[in-house]
PDB file of C-alpha atoms in Angstrom:
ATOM      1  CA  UNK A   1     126.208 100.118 118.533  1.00 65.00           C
ATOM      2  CA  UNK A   2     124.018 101.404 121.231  1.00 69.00           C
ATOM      3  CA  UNK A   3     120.549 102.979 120.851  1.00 74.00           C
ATOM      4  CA  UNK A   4     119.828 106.476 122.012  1.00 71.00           C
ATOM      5  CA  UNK A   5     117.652 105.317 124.741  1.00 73.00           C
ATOM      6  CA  UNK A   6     120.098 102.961 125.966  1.00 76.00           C
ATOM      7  CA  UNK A   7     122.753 105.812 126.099  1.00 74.00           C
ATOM      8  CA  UNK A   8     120.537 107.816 127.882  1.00 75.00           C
ATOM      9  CA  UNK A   9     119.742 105.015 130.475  1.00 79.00           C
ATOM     10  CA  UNK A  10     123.220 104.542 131.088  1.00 80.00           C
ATOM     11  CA  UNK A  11     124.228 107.994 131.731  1.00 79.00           C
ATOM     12  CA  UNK A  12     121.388 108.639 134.161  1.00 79.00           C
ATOM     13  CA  UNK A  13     122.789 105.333 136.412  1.00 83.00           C
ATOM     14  CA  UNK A  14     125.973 106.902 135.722  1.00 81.00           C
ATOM     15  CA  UNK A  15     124.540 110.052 137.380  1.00 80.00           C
ATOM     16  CA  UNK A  16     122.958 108.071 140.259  1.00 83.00           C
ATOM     17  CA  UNK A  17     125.979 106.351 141.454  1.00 84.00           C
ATOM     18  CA  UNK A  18     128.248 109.705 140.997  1.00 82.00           C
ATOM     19  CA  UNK A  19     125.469 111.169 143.352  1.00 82.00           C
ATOM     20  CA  UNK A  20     125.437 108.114 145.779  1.00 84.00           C
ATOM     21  CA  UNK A  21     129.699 107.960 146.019  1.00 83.00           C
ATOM     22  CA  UNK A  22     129.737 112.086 146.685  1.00 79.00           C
ATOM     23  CA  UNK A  23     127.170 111.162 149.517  1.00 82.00           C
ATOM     24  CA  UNK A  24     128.770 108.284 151.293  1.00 82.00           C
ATOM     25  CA  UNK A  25     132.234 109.865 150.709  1.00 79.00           C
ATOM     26  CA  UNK A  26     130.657 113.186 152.291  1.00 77.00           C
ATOM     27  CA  UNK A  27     129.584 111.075 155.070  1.00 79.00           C
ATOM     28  CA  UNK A  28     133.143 108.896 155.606  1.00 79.00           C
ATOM     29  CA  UNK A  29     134.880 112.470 155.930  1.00 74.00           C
ATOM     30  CA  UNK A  30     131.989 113.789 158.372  1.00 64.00           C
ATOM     31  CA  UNK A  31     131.793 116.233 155.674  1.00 55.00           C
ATOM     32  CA  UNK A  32     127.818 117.563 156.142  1.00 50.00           C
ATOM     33  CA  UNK A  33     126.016 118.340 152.940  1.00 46.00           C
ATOM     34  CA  UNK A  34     125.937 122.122 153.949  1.00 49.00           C
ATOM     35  CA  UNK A  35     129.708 122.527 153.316  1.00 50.00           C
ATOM     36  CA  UNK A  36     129.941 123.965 149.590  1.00 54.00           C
ATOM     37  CA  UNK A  37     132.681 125.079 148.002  1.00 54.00           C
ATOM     38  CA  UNK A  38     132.937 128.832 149.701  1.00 55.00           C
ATOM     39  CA  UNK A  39     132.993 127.230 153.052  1.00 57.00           C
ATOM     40  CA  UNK A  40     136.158 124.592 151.880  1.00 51.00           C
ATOM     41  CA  UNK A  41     137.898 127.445 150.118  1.00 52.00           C
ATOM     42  CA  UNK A  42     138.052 129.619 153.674  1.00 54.00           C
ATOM     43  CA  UNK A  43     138.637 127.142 155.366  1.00 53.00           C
ATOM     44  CA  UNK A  44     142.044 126.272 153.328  1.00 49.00           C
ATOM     45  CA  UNK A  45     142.589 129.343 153.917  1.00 52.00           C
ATOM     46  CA  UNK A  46     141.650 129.909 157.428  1.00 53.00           C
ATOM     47  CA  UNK A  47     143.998 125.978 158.210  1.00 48.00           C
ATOM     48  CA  UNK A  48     147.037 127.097 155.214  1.00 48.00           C
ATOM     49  CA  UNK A  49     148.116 129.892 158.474  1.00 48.00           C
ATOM     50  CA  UNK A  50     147.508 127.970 161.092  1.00 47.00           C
ATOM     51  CA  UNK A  51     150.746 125.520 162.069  1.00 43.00           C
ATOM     52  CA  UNK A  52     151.814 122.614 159.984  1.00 45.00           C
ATOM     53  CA  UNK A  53     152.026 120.121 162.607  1.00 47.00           C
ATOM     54  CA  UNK A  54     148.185 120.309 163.661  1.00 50.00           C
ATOM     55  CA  UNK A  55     146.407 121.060 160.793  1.00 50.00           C
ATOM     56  CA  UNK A  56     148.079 119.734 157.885  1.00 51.00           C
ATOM     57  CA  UNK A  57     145.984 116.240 157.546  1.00 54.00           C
ATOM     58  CA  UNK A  58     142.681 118.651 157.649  1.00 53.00           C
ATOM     59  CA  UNK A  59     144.233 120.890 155.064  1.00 53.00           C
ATOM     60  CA  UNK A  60     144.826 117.942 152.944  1.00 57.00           C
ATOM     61  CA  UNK A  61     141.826 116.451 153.434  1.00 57.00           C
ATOM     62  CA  UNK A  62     139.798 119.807 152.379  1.00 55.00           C
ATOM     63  CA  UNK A  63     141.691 120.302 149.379  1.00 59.00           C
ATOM     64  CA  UNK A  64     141.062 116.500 148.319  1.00 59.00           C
ATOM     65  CA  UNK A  65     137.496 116.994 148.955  1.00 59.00           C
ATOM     66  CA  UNK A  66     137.601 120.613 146.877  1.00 61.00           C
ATOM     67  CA  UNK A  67     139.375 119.101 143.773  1.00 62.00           C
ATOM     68  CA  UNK A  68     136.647 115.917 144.014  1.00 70.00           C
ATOM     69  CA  UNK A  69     133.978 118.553 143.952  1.00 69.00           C
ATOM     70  CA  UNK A  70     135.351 120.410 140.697  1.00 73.00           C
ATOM     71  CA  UNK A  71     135.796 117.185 139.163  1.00 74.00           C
ATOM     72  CA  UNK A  72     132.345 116.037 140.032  1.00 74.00           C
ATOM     73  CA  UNK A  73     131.037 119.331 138.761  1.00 78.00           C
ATOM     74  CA  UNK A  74     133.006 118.944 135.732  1.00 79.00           C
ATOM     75  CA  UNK A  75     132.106 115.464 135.039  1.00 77.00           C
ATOM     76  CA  UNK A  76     128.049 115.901 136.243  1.00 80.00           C
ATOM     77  CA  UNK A  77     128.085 118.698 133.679  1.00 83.00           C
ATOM     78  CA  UNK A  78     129.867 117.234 130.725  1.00 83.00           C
ATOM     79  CA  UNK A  79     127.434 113.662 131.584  1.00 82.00           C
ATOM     80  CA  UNK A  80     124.749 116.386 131.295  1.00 85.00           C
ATOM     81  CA  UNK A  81     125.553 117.963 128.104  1.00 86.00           C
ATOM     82  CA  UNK A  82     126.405 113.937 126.549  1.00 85.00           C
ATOM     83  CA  UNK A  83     122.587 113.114 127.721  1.00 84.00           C
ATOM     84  CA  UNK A  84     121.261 116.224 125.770  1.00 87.00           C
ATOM     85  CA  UNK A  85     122.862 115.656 122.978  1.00 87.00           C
ATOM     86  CA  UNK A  86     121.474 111.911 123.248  1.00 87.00           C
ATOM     87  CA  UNK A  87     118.270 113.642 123.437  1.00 88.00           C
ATOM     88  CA  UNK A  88     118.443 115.709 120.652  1.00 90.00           C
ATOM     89  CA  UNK A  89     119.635 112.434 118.465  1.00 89.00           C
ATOM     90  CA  UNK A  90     116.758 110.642 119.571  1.00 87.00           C
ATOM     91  CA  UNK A  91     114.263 113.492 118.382  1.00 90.00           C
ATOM     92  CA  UNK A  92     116.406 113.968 115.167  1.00 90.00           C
ATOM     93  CA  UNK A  93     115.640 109.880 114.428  1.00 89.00           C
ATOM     94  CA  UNK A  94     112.556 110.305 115.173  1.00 89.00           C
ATOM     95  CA  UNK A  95     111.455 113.072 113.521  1.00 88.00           C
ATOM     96  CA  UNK A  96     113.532 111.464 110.016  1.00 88.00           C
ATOM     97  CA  UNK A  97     111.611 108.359 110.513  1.00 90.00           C
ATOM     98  CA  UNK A  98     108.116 109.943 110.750  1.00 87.00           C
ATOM     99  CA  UNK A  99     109.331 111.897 107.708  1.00 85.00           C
ATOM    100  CA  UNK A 100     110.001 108.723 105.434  1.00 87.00           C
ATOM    101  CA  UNK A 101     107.313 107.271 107.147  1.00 89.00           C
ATOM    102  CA  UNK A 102     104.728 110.173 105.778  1.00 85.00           C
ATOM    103  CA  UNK A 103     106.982 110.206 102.515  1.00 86.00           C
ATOM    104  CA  UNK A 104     106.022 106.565 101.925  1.00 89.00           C
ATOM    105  CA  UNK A 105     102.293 106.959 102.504  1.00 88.00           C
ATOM    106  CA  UNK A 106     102.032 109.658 100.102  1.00 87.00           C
ATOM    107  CA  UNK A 107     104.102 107.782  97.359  1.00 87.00           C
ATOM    108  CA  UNK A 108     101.150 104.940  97.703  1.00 92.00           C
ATOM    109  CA  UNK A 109      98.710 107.995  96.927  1.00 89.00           C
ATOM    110  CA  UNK A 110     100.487 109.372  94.069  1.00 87.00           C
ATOM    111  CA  UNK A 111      98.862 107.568  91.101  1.00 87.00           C
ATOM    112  CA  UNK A 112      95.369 107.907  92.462  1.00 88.00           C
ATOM    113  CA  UNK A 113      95.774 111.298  93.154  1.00 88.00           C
ATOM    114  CA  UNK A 114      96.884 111.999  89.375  1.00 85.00           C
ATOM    115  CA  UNK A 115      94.499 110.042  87.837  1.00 85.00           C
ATOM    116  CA  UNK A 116      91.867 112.228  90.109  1.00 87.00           C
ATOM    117  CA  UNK A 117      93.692 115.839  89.371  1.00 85.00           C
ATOM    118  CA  UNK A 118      93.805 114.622  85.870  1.00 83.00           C
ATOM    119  CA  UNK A 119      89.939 114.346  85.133  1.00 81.00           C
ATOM    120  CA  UNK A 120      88.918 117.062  87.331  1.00 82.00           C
ATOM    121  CA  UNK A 121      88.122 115.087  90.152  1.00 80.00           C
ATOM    122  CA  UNK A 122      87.953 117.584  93.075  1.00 80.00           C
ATOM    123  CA  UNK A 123      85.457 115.974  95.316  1.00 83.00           C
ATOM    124  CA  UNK A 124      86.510 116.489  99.268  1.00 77.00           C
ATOM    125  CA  UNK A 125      86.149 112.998 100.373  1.00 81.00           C
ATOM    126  CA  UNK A 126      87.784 111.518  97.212  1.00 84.00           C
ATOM    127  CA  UNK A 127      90.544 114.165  96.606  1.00 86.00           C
ATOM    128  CA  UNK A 128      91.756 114.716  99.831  1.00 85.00           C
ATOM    129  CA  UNK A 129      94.379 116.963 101.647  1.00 84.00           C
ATOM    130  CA  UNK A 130      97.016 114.199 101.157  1.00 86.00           C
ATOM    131  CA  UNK A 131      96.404 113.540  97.409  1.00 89.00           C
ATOM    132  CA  UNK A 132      96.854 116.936  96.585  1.00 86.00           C
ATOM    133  CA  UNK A 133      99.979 117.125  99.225  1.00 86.00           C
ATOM    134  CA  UNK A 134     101.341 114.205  97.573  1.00 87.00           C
ATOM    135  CA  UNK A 135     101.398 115.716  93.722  1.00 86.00           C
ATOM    136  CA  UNK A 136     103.123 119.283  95.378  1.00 86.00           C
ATOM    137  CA  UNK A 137     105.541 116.954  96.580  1.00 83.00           C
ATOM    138  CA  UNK A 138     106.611 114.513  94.191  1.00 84.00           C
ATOM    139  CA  UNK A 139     105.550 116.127  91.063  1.00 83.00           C
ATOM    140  CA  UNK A 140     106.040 119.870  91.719  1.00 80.00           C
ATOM    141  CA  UNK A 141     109.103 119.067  94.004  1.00 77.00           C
ATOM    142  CA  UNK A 142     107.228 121.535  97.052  1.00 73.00           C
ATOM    143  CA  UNK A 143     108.524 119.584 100.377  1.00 70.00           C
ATOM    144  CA  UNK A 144     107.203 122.969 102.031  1.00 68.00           C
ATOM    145  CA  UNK A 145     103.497 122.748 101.363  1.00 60.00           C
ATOM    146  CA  UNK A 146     103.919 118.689 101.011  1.00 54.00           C
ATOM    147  CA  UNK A 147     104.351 118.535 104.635  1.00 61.00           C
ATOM    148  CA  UNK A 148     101.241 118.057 107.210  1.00 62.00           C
ATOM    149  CA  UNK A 149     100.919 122.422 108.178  1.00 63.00           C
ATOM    150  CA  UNK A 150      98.185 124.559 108.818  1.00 66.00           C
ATOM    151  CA  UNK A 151      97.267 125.096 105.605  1.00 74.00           C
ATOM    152  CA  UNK A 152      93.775 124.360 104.429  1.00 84.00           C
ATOM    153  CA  UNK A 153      92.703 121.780 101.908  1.00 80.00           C
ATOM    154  CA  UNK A 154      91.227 124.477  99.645  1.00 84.00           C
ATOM    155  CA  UNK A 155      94.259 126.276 100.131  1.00 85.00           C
ATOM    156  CA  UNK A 156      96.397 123.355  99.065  1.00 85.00           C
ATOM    157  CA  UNK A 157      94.210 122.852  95.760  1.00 85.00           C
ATOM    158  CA  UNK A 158      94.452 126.562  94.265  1.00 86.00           C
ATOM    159  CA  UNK A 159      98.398 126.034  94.654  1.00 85.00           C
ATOM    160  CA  UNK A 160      98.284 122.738  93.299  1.00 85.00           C
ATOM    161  CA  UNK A 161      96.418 124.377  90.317  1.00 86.00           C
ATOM    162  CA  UNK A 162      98.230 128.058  90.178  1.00 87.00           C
ATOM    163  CA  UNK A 163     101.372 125.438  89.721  1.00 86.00           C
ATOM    164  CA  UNK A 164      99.657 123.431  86.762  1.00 83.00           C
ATOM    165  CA  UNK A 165      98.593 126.555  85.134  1.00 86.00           C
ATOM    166  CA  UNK A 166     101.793 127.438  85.541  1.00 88.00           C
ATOM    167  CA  UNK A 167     103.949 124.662  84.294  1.00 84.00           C
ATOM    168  CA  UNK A 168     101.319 122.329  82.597  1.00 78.00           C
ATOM    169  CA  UNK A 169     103.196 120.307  81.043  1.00 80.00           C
ATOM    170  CA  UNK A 170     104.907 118.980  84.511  1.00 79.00           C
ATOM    171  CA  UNK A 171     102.194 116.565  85.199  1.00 76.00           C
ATOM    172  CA  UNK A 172     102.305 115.303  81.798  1.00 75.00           C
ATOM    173  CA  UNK A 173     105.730 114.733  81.774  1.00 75.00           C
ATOM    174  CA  UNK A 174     105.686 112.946  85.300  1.00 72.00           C
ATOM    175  CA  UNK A 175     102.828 110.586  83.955  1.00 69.00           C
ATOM    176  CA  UNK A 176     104.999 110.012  81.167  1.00 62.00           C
ATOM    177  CA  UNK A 177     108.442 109.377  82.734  1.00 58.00           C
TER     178      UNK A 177
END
């Protein structure tokens, strides 16, 4: 029910405020930001032989703070890999919507571009790049050349013709079906 970029909005606040609560709990427990995970791990070590009675609340307190840590790493990285994914969707839409959208504008070209291939029509401002792209596409069935590439309008008009010489009754069939 949600949009991509809505997902991905909420998972950066979601981010923020994981950020902000490791902070100000950091900060409660007088627990400086240059304490990392080495440091807690000797020190539960350093506290785990030292007496029970003294140093058992600060033991407890490290190990809390070491299993929020992992958790926060765990949960930062899996929000991470959620908001990539989110990404990638996004693109995917996109790039499927700009498809249809360039499928649909050389559909509208189609019977123009026929009628022009037909009687030898092969003016460059008339028969364009697009009208030959959109009879390799539809009529020849050649998504990989009907696609906007590199490839030259002259280039694009010798295949369009090695492919009519090839099958020529294909055109005549599409004009006919």
């Amino acid at each position: 029910p949600f949009r991509p970029e809505e997902l991905l909005g909420m998972v950066d606040s979601l981010l923020r405020k994981q950020e902000r609560e490791r902070k100000e709990w950091m900060s409660e427990n007088d627990l400086g930001s240059s304490i990392d995970d080495d440091d807690v791990a000797l020190e539960l070590n350093n506290n785990k032989k030292e007496k029970e009675g003294g140093g058992g609340k600060y033991v407890n307190e490290l190990a809390m703070y070491s299993a929020s840590a992992q958790q926060m790493k765990d949960l930062t990285t899996e929000l991470i890999e959620i908001k990539n994914l989110l990404k990638e969707e996004a693109q995917r839409q996109t790039n499927v919507k700009v498809e249809q959208e360039e499928m649909g504008r050389l559909a509208k070209l189609l019977p123009n571009a026929l009628w022009m291939f037909m009687n030898d029509e092969r003016r460059k401002r008339l028969f364009s790049s697009d009208h030959i792209r959109s009879i390799l596409l539809f009529c020849f069935d050649d998504a990989s050349l009907a696609r906007k590439s590199t490839a030259k309008r002259d280039d694009l008009l010798t295949e369009l013709e090695r492919k009519n010489e090839k099958d020529p009754d294909r055109l005549k069939n599409f004009l006919v079906d």
